[in-house]
mmCIF file of C-alpha atoms in Angstrom:
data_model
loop_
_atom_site.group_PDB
_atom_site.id
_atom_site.type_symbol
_atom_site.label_atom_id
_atom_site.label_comp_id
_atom_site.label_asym_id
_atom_site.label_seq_id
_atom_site.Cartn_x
_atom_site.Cartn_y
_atom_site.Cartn_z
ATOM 1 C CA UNK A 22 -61.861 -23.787 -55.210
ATOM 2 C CA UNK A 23 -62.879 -21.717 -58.267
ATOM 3 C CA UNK A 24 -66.376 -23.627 -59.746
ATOM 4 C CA UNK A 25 -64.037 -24.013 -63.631
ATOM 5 C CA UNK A 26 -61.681 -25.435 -60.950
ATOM 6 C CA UNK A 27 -63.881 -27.254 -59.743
ATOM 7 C CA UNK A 28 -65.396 -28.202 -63.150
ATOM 8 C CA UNK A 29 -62.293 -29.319 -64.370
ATOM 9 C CA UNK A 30 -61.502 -32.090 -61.633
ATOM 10 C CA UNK A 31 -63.996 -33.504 -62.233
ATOM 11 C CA UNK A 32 -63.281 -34.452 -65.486
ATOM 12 C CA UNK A 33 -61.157 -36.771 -63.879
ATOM 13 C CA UNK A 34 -63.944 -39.171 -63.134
ATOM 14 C CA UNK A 35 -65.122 -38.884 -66.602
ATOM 15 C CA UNK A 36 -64.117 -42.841 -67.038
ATOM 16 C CA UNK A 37 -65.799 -43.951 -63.291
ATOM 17 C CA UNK A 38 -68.894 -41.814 -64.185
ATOM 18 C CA UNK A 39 -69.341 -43.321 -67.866
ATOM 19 C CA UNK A 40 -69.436 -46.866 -65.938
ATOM 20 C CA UNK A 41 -71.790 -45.922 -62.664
ATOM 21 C CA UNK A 42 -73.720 -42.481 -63.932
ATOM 22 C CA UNK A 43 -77.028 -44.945 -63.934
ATOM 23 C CA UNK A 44 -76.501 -46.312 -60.796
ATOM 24 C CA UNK A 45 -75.485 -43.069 -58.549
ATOM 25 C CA UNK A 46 -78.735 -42.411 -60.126
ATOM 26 C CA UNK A 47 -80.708 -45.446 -59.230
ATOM 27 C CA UNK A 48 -79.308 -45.180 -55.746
ATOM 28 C CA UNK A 49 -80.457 -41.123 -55.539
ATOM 29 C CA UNK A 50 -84.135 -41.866 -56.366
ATOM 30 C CA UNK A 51 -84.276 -45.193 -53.911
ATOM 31 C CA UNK A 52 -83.077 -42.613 -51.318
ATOM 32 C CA UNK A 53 -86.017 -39.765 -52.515
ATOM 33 C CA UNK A 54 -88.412 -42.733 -52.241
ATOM 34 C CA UNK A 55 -86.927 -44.072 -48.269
ATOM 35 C CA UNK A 56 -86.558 -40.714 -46.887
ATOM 36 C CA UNK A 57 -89.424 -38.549 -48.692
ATOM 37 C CA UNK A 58 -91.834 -40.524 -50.535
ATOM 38 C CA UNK A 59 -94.578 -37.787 -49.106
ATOM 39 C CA UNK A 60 -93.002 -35.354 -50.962
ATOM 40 C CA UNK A 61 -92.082 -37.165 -54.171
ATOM 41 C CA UNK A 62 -96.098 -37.803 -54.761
ATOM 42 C CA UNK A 63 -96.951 -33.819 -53.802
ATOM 43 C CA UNK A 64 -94.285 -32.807 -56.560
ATOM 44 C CA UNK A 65 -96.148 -35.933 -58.961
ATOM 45 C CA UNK A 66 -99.326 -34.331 -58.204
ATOM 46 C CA UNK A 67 -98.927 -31.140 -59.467
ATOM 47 C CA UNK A 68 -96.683 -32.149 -62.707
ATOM 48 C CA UNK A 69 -98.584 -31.968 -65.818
ATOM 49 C CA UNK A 70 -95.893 -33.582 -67.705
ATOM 50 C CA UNK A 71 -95.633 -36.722 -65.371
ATOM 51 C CA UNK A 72 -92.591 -39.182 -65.644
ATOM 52 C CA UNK A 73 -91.206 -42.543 -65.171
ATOM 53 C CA UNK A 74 -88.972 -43.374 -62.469
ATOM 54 C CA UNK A 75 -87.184 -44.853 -65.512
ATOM 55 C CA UNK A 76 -86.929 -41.714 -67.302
ATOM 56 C CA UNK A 77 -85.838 -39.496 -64.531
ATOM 57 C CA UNK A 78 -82.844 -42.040 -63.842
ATOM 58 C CA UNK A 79 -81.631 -41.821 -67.031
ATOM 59 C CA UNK A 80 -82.027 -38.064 -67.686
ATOM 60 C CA UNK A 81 -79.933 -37.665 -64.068
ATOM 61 C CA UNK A 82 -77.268 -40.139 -65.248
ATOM 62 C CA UNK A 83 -77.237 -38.225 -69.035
ATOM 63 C CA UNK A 84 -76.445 -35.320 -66.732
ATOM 64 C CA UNK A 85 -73.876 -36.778 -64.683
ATOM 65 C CA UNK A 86 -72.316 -37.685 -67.678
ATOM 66 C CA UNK A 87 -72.303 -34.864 -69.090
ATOM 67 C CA UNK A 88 -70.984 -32.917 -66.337
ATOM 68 C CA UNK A 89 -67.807 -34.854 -66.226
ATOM 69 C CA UNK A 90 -67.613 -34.516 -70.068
ATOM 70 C CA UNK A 91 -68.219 -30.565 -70.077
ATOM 71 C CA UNK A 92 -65.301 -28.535 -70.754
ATOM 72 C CA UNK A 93 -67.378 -25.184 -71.379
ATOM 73 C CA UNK A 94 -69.717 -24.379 -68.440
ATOM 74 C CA UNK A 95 -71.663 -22.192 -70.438
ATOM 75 C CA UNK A 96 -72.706 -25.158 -72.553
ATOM 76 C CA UNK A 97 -73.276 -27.043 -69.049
ATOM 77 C CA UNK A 98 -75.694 -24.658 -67.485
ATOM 78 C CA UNK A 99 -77.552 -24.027 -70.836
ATOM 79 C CA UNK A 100 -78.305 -27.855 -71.016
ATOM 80 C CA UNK A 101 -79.592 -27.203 -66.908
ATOM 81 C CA UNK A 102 -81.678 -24.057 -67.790
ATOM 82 C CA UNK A 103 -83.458 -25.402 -71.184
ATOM 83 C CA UNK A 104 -84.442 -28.979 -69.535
ATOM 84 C CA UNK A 105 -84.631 -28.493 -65.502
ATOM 85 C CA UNK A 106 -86.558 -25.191 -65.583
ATOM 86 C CA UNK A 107 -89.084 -25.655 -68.287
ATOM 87 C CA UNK A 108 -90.446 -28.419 -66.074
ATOM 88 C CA UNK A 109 -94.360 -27.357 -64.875
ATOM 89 C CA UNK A 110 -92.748 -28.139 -61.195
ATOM 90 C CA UNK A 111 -89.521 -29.805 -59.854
ATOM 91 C CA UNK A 112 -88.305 -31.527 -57.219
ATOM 92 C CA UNK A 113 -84.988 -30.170 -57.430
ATOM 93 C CA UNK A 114 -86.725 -26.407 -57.554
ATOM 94 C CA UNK A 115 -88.632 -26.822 -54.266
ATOM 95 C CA UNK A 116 -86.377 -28.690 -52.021
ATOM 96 C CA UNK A 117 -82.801 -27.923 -53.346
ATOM 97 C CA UNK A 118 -81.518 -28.689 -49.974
ATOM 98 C CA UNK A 119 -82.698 -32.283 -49.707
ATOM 99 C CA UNK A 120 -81.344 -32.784 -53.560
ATOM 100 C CA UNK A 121 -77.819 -31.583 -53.045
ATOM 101 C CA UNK A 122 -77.621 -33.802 -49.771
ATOM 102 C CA UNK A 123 -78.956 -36.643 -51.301
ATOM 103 C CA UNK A 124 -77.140 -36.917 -54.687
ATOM 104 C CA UNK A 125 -73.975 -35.990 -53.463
ATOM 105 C CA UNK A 126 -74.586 -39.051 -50.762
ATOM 106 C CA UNK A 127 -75.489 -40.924 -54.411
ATOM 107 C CA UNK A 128 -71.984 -39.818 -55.545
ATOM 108 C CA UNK A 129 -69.984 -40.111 -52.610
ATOM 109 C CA UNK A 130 -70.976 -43.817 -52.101
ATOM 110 C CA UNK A 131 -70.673 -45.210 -55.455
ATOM 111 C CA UNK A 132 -67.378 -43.531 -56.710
ATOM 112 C CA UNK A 133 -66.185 -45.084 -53.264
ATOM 113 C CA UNK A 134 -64.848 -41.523 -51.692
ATOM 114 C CA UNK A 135 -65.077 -39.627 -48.359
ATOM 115 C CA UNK A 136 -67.088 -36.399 -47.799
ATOM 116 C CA UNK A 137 -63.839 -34.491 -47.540
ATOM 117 C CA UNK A 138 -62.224 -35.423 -50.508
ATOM 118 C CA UNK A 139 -60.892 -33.084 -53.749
ATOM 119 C CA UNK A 140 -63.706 -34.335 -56.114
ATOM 120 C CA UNK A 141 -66.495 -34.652 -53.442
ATOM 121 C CA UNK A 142 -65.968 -30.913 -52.945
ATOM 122 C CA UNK A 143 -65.622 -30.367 -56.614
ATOM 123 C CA UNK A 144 -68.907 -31.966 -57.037
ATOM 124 C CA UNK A 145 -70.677 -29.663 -54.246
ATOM 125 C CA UNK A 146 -69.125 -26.395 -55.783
ATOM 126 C CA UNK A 147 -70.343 -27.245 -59.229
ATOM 127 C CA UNK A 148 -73.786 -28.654 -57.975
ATOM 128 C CA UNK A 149 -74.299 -25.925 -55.499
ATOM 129 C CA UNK A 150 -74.112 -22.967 -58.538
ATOM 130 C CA UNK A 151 -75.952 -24.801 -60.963
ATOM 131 C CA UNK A 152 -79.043 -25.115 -58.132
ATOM 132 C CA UNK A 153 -78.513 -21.203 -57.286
ATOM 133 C CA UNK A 154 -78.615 -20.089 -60.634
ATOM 134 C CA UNK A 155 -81.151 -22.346 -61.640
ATOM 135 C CA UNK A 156 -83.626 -20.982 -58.182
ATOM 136 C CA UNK A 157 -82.565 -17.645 -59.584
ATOM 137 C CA UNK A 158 -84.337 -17.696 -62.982
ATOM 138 C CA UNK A 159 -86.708 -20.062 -61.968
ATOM 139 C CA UNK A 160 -88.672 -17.409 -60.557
ATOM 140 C CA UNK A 161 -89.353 -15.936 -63.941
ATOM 141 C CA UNK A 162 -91.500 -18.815 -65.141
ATOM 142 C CA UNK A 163 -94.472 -17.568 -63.472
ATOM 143 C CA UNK A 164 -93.922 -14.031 -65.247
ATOM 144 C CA UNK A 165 -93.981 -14.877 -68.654
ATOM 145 C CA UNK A 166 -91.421 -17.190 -70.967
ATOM 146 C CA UNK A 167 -88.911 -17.954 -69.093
ATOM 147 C CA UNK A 168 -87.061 -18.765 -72.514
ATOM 148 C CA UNK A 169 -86.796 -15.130 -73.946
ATOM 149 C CA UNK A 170 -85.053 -14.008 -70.646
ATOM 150 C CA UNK A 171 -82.790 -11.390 -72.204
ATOM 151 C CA UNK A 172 -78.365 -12.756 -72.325
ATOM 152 C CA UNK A 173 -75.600 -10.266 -71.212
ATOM 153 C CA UNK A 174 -72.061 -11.154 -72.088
ATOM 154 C CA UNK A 175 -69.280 -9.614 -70.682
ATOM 155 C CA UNK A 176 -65.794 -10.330 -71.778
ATOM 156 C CA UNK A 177 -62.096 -8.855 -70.723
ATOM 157 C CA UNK A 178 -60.008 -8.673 -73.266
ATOM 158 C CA UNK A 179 -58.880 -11.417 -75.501
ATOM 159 C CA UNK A 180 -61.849 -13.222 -74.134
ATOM 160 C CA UNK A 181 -64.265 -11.624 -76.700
ATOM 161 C CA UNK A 182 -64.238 -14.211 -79.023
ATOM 162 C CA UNK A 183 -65.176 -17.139 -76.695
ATOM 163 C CA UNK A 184 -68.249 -14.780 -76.313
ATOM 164 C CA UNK A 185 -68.991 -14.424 -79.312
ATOM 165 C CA UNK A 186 -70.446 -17.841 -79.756
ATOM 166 C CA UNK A 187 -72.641 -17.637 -77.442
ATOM 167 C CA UNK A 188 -74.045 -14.539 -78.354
ATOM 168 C CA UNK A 189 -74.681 -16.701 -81.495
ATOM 169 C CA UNK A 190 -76.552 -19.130 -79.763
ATOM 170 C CA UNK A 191 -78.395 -16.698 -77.683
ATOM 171 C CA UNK A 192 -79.579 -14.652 -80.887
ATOM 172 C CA UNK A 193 -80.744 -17.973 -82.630
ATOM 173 C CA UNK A 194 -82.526 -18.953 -79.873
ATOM 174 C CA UNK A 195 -84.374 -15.384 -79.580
ATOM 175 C CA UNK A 196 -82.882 -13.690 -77.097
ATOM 176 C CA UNK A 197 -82.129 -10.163 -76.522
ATOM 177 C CA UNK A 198 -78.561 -9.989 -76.514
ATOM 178 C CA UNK A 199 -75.819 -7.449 -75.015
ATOM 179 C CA UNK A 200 -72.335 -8.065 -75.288
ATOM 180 C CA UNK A 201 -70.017 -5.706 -73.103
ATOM 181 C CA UNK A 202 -66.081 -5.880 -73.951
ATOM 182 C CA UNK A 203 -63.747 -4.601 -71.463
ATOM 183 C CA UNK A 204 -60.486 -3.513 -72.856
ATOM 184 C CA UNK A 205 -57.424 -1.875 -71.820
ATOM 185 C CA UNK A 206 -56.500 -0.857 -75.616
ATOM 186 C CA UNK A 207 -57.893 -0.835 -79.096
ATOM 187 C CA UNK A 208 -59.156 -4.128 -80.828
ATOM 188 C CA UNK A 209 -56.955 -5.608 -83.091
ATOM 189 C CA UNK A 210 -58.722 -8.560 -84.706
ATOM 190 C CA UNK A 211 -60.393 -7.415 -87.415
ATOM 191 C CA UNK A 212 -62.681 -10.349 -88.120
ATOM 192 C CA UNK A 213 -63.780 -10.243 -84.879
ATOM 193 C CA UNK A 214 -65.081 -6.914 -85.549
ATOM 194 C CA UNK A 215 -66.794 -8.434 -89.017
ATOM 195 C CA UNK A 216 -68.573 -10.439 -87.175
ATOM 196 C CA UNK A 217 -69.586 -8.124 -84.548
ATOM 197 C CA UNK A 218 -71.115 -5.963 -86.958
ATOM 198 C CA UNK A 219 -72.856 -8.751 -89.181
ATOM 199 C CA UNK A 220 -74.736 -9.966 -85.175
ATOM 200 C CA UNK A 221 -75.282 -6.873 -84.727
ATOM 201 C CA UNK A 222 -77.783 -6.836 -88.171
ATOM 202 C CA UNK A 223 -79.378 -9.887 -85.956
ATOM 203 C CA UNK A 224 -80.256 -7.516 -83.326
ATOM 204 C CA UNK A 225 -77.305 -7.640 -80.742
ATOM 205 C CA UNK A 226 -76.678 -4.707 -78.351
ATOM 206 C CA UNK A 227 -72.751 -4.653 -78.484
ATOM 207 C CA UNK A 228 -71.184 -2.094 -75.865
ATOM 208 C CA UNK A 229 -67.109 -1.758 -75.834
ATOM 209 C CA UNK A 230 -65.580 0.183 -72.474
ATOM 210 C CA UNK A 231 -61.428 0.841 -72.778
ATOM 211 C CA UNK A 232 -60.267 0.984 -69.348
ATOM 212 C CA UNK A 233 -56.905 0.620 -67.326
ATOM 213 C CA UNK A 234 -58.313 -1.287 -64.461
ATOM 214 C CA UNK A 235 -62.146 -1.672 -62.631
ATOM 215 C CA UNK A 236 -63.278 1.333 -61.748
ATOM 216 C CA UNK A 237 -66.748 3.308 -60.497
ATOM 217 C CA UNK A 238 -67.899 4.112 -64.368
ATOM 218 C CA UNK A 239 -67.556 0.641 -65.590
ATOM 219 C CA UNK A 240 -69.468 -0.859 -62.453
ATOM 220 C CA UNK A 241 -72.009 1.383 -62.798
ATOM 221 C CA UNK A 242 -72.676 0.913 -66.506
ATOM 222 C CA UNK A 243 -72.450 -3.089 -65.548
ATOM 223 C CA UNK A 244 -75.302 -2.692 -63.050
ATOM 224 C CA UNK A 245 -77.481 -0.276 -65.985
ATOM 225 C CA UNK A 246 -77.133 -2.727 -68.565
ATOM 226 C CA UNK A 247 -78.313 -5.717 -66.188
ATOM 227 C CA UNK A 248 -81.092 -4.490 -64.352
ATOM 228 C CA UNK A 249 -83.513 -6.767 -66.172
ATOM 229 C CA UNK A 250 -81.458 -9.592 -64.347
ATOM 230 C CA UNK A 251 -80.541 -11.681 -67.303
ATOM 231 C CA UNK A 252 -79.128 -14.755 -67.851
ATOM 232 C CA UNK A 253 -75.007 -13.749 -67.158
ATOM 233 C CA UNK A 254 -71.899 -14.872 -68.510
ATOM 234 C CA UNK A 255 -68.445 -13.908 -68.333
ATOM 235 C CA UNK A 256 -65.421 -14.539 -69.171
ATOM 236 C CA UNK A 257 -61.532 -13.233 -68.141
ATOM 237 C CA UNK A 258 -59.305 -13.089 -65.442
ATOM 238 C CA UNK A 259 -59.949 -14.129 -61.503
ATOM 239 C CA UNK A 260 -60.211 -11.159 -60.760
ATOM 240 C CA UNK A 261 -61.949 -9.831 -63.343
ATOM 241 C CA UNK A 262 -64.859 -12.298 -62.984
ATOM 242 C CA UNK A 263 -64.623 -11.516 -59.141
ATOM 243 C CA UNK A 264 -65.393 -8.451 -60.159
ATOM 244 C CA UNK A 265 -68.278 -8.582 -62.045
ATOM 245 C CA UNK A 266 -69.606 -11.765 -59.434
ATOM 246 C CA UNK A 267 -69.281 -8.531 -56.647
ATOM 247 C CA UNK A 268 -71.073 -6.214 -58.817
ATOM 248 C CA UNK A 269 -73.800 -7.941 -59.913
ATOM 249 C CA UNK A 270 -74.345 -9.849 -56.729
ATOM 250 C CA UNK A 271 -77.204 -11.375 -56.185
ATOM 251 C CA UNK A 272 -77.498 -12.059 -59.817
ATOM 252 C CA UNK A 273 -75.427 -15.309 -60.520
ATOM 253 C CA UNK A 274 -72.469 -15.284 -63.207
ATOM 254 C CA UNK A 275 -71.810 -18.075 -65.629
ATOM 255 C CA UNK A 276 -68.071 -18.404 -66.333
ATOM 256 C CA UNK A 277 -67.276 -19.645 -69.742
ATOM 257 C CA UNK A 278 -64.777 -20.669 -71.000
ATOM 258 C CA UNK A 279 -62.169 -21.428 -68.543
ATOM 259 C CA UNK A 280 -60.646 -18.286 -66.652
ATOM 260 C CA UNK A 281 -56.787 -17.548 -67.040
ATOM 261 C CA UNK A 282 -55.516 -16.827 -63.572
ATOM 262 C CA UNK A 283 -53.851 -13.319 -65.000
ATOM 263 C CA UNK A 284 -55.039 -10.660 -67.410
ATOM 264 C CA UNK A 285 -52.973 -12.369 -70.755
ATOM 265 C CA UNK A 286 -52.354 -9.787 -74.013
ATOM 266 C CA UNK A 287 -54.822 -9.018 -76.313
#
């Protein structure tokens, strides 16, 4: 299962989430507290901004919510990068293992399902990349701001647009920006192009490749123009995030919006 697959089914629990986000919540912590209280008070100890209990149950059921709710998964892992990683320490940072296991027990016994079924894995898939991507940039904190971590965006095609907004938001929040559109024939939508030239005034880095199909050029220019590992998303085809996932492996690949399954006209 594709993670905007996966994503998208579990919208389907939107309604059951609204009603028990709180107390999959409730249930997670309890099980922290049983299982590794220890562990819980090391993390506490070295926190400078210290929580509730209270607090941490809502901000996880916010989430929750959320995540059913999110139909963009850019706008999903921007809401994990700007609040879970800007914490001094976290629990979910340090022992990503015991989280996944543990909330997805949360999940799994409120919402009433078996380990095996479609939305259980849905929920693993989608809770599994946001952990790896967030372990990825985590790293950076200790390096600097974490928060001026440079954005590329790479679209295929007619994707460029859905891009283009979150070059937007990257550029307002700071960023260095790179967009890289990967064509098979000349632009045609001219405002597009406006307002690729008026972001580019803002400071963005816009790069456009025409090419009939993947080849050794554009993968080499990909891996040039992201060797300062930034924050990644794409958008296009399967296969064409595939390939860019393959390319830039191990730096992790936000897909936004939701892939087509086929390479659709410009």
């Amino acid at each position: 299962m594709h993670f905007d697959q996966a994503l998208y089914l579990l919208q389907t629990v939107e309604w059951e989430m609204e009603q028990k986000s709180f107390r999959i919540a409730s249930r997670f912590y309890k099980q922290l507290e049983d299982k590794y209280s220890v562990l819980l008070e090391e993390i506490e100890s070295q926190t400078t901004t210290a929580q509730t209990l209270e607090l941490r149950i809502l901000r996880l059921g916010q989430l929750l919510k959320h995540v059913t709710k999110q139909q963009e998964s850019s706008e999903l892992f921007k809401l994990i990068l700007l609040n879970e990683i800007n914490q001094s320490k976290s629990f979910l940072m340090t022992y990503p293992e015991i989280v996944s296991e543990e909330l997805l027990d949360a999940i799994r016994s409120e919402l009433g399902l078996e380990a095996t079924a479609p939305v259980m894995v849905a929920w693993e898939i989608v809770h599994h990349q946001l952990v790896e991507t967030c372990r990825h940039f985590y790293k950076y904190k200790s390096h600097g701001d974490w928060a001026r971590l440079d954005v590329l965006l790479i679209a295929e095609q007619h994707h460029l647009g859905a891009i283009i907004d979150e070059a937007r938001y990257a550029l307002m929040s700071g960023r260095q920006t790179t967009i890289l559109h990967v064509r098979n024939q000349k632009p045609s939508a001219e405002k597009l192009m406006t307002t690729l030239n008026d972001l580019t005034k803002q400071g963005l880095v816009f790069h456009s490749m025409q090419t009939e199909e993947w080849d050794e050029q554009l993968e080499q220019f990909l891996k040039l123009i992201s060797m300062g590992d930034p924050i990644t998303f794409a958008s296009g085809s399967s296969r064409f995030i595939a390939d860019v996932q393959r390319t830039l492996e191990p730096l992790p690949v936000i897909f936004s919006p939701f892939i087509a399954d086929g390479v659709l006209p410009s």
